[in-house]
CSV table of C-alpha atoms in Angstrom, one decimal:
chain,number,residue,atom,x,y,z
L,936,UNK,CA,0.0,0.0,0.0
L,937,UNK,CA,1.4,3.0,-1.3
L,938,UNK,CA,-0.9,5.2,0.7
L,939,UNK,CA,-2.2,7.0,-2.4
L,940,UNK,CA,-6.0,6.6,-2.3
L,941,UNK,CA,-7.5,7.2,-5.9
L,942,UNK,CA,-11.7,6.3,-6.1
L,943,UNK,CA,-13.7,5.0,-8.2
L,944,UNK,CA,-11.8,2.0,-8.9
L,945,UNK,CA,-14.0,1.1,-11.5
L,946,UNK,CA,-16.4,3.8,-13.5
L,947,UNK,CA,-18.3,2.7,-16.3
L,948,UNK,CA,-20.1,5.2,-18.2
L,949,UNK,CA,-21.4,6.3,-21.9
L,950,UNK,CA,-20.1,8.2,-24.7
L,951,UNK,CA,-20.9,12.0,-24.1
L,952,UNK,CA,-20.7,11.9,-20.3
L,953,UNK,CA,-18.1,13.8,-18.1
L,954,UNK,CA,-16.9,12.1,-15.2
L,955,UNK,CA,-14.3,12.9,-11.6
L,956,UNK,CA,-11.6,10.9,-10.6
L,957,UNK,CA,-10.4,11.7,-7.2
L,958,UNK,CA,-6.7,11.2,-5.7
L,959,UNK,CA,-5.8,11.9,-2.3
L,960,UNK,CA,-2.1,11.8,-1.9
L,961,UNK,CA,0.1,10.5,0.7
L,962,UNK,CA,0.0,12.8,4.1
L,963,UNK,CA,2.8,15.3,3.6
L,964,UNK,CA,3.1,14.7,-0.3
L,965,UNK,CA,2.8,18.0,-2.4
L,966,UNK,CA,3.3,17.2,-5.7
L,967,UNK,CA,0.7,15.0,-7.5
L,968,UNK,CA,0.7,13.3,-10.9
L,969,UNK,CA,-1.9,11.9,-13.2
L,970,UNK,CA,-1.4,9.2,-15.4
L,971,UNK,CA,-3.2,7.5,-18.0
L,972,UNK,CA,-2.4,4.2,-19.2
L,973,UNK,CA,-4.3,2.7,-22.5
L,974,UNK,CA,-4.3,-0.9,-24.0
L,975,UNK,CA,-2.1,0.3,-26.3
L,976,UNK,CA,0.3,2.5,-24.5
L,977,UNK,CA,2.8,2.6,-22.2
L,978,UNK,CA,2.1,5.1,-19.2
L,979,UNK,CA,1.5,8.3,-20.5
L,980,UNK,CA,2.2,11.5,-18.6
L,981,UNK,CA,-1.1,14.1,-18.1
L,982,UNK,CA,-0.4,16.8,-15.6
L,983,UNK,CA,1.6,17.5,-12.6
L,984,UNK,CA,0.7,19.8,-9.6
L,985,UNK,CA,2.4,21.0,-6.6
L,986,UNK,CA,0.8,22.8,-3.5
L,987,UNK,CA,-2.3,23.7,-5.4
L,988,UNK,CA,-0.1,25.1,-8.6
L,989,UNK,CA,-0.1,23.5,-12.2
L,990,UNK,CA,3.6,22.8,-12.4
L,991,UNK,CA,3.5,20.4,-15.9
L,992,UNK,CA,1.5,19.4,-18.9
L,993,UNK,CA,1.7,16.0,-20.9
L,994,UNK,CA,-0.5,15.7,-23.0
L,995,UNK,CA,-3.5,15.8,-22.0
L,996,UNK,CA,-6.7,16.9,-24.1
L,997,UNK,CA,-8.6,19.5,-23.5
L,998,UNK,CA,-11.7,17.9,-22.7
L,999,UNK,CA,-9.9,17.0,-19.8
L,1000,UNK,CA,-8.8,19.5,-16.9
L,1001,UNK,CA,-7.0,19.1,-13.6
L,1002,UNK,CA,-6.8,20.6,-10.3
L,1003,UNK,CA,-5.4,20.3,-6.7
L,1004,UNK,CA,-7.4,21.8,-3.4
L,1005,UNK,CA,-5.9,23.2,-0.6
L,1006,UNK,CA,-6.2,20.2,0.9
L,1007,UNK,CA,-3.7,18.8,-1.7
L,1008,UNK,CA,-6.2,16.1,-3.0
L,1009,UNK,CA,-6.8,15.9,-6.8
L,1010,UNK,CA,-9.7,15.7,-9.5
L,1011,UNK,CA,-9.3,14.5,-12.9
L,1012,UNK,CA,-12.2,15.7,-14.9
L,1013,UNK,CA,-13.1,14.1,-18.0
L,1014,UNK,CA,-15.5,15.5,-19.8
L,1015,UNK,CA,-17.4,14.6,-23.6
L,1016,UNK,CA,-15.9,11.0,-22.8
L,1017,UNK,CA,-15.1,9.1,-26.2
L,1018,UNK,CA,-14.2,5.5,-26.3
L,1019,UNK,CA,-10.6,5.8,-26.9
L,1020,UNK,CA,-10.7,7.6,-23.5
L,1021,UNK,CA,-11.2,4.1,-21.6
L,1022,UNK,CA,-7.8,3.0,-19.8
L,1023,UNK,CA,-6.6,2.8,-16.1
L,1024,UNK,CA,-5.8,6.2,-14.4
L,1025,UNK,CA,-3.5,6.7,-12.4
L,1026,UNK,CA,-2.2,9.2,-9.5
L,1027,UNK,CA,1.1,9.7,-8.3
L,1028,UNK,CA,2.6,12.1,-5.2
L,1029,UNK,CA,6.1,12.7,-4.6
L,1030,UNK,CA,7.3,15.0,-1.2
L,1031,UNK,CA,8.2,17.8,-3.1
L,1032,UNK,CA,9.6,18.8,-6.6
L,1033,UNK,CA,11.1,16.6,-8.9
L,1034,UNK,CA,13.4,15.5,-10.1
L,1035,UNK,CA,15.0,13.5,-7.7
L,1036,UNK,CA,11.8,12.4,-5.6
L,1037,UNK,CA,10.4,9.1,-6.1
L,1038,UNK,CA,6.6,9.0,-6.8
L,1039,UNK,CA,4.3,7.3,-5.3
L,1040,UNK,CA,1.5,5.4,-7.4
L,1041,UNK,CA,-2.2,5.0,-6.0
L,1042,UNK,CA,-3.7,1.6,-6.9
L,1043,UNK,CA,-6.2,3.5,-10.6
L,1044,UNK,CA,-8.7,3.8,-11.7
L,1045,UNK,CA,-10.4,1.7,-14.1
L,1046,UNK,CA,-12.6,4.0,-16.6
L,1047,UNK,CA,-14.4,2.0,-19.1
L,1048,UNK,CA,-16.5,4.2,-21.5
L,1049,UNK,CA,-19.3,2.3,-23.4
S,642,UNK,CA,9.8,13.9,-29.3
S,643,UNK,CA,11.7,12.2,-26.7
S,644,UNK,CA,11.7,8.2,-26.6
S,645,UNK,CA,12.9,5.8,-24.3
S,646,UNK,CA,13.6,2.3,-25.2
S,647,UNK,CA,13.2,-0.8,-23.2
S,648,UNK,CA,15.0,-4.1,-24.1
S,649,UNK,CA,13.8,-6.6,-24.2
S,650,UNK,CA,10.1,-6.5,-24.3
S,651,UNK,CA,10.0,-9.9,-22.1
S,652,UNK,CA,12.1,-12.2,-20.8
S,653,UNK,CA,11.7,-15.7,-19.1
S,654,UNK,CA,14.4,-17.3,-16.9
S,655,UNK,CA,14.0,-20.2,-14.2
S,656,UNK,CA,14.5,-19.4,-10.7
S,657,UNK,CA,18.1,-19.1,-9.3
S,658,UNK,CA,18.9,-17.1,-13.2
S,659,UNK,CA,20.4,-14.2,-12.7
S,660,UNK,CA,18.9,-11.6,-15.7
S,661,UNK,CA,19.5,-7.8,-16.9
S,662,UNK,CA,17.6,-5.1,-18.6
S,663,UNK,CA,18.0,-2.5,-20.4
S,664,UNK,CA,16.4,1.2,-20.8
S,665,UNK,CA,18.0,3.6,-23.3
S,666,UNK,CA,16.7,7.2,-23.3
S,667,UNK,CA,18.3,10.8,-24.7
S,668,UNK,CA,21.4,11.4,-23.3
S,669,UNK,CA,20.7,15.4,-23.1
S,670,UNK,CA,19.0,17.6,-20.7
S,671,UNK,CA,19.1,14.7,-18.4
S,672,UNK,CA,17.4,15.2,-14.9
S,673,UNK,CA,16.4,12.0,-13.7
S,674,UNK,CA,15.6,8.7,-14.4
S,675,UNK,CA,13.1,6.0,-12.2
S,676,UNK,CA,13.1,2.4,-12.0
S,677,UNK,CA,9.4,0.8,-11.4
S,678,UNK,CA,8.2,-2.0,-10.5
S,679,UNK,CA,4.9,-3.2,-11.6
S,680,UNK,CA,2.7,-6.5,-10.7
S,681,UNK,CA,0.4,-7.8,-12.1
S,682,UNK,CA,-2.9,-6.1,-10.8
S,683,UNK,CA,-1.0,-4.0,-8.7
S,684,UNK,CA,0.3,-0.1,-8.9
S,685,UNK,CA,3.8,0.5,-10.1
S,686,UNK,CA,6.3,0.5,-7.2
S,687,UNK,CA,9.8,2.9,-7.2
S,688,UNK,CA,12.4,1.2,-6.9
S,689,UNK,CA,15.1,3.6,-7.8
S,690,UNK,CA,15.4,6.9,-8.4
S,691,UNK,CA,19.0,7.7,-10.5
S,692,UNK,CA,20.6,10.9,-11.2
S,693,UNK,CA,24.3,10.6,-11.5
S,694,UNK,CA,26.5,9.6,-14.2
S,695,UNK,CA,28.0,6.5,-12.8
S,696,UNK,CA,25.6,6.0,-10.3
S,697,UNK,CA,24.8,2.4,-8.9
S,698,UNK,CA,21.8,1.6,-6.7
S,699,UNK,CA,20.9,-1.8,-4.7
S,700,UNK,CA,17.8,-3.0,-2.9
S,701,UNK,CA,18.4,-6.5,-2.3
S,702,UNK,CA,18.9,-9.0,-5.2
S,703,UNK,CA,18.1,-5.6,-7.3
S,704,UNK,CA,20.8,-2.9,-8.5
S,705,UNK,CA,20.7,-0.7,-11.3
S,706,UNK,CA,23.5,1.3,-13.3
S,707,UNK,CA,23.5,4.9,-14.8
S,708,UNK,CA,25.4,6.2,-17.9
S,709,UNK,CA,24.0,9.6,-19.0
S,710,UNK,CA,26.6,10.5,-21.3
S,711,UNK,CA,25.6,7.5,-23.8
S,712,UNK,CA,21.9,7.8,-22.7
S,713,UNK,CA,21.6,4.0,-20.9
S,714,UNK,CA,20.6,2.0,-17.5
S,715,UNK,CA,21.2,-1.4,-16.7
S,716,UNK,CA,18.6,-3.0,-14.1
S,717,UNK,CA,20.4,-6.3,-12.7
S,718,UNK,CA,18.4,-9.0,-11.1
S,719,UNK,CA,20.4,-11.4,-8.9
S,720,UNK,CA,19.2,-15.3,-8.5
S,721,UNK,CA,15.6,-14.4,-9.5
S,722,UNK,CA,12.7,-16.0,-7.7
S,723,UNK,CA,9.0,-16.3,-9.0
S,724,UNK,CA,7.9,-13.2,-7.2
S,725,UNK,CA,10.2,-11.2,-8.9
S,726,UNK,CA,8.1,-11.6,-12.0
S,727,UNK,CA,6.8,-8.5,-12.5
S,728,UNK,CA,7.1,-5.6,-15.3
S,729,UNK,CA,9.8,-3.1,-15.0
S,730,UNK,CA,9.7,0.3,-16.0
S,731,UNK,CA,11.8,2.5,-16.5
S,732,UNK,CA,11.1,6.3,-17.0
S,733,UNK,CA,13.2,9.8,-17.8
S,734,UNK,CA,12.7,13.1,-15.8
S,735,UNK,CA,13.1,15.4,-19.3
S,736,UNK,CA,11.9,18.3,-17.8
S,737,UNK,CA,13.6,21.8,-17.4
S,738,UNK,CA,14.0,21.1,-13.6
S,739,UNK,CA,11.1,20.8,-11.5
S,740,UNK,CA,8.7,19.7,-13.4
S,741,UNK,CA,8.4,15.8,-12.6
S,742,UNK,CA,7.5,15.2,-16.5
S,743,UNK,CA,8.1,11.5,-16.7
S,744,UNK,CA,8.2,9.6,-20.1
S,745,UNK,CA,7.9,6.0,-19.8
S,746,UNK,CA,9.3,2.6,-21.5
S,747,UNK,CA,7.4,0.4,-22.4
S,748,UNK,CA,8.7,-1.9,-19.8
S,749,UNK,CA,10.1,-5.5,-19.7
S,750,UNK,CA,8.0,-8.4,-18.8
S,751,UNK,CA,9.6,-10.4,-16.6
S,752,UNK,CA,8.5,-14.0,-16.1
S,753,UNK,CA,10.6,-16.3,-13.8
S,754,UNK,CA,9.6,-20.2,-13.5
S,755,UNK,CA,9.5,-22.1,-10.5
């Protein structure tokens, strides 16, 4: 157990439909990460905060957006959900800024969009 | 774009082999780069975070080498055992400082046979 809580664990949902993952990092972690990770691909880089701030920007569409509260837990927001958009999310948190901190992976989220 | 190259894609060895990977990645504006472990069903795990030229990192029957300047890290596993079948990842901090931009491999399968 990493201690990086991510929920759902499992969302299904329809084409069209916008949904929220939620990541709660682990206590004292700053930074969080958000990964996505497709059938086809290896784990792909989305966004990066730190202490409420965006700090980085894979690439992630624009129908999706990001943000961290003061409480330093995370939402992924997907919204206008297609079917390429199924694959496992993931969040990370690392102490503070990279480079040189390891990240810590919370166990995904499983979107499956029908 | 920036790649970074896993070799091989899979391996199998019986237990007691000892086996190596390998993950190549740009050898300029280098930052970091991570070794992951990942189980089947489980999150990725860090195992090492490398930032030296020259560096060498242990954690058990695990080490890993670092050569920036031709763009390369060696993972070593020594004696494996069944439950060190796993897939390893290997990823590169390419961002300008502080930005925790990881860009993934796509990872060697390891399976090791009783």
């Amino acid at each position: 157990d990493s201690g990086v809580t991510q929920t759902p664990k499992h969302l299904i949902t329809a084409t069209g439909q916008r949904v929220t993952l939620r990541c709660s990092p682990r206590s004292g972690d700053l930074s969080v990460y958000w990964y996505q990770q497709s059938l086809d691909q290896g784990l792909q880089f989305l966004i990066q905060y730190y202490n409420g701030e965006e700090r980085a920007k894979g690439n992630i569409l624009e129908r999706f957006s990001a943000q961290q509260f003061p409480d330093l837990h995370s939402e992924l927001n997907l919204s206008s959900l297609e079917l390429g958009d199924s694959a496992l999310y993931f969040c990370a948190s690392s102490e503070g800024l990279p480079p040189y901190n390891e990240q810590f992976f919370g166990p995904g989220t499983r979107l499956t969009v029908l | 774009i920036l790649n970074v190259e896993q070799s091989p894609q899979s391996l199998h060895v019986q237990e007691g082999d000892s086996t190596n990977f390998t993950c190549s990645f740009p050898s300029s504006n280098f930052y970091a780069l991570h070794w992951y472990r990942w189980e089947t069903a489980k999150s990725p795990e860090a195992l090492f975070v490398m930032t030296l030229n020259g560096d060498e990192k242990k954690k058990g029957r695990i080490s890993a080498t670092l050569n920036t300047k031709e763009g390369y890290s060696y993972l070593y596993i020594k004696g494996s055992q069944p439950e060190d079948s796993a897939t390893y990842l290997c990823a590169f901090d390419e961002g300008s400082g502080n930005t925790g931009k990881l860009i993934f491999g796509q990872g060697t399968t390891l399976q090791v046979k009783p």
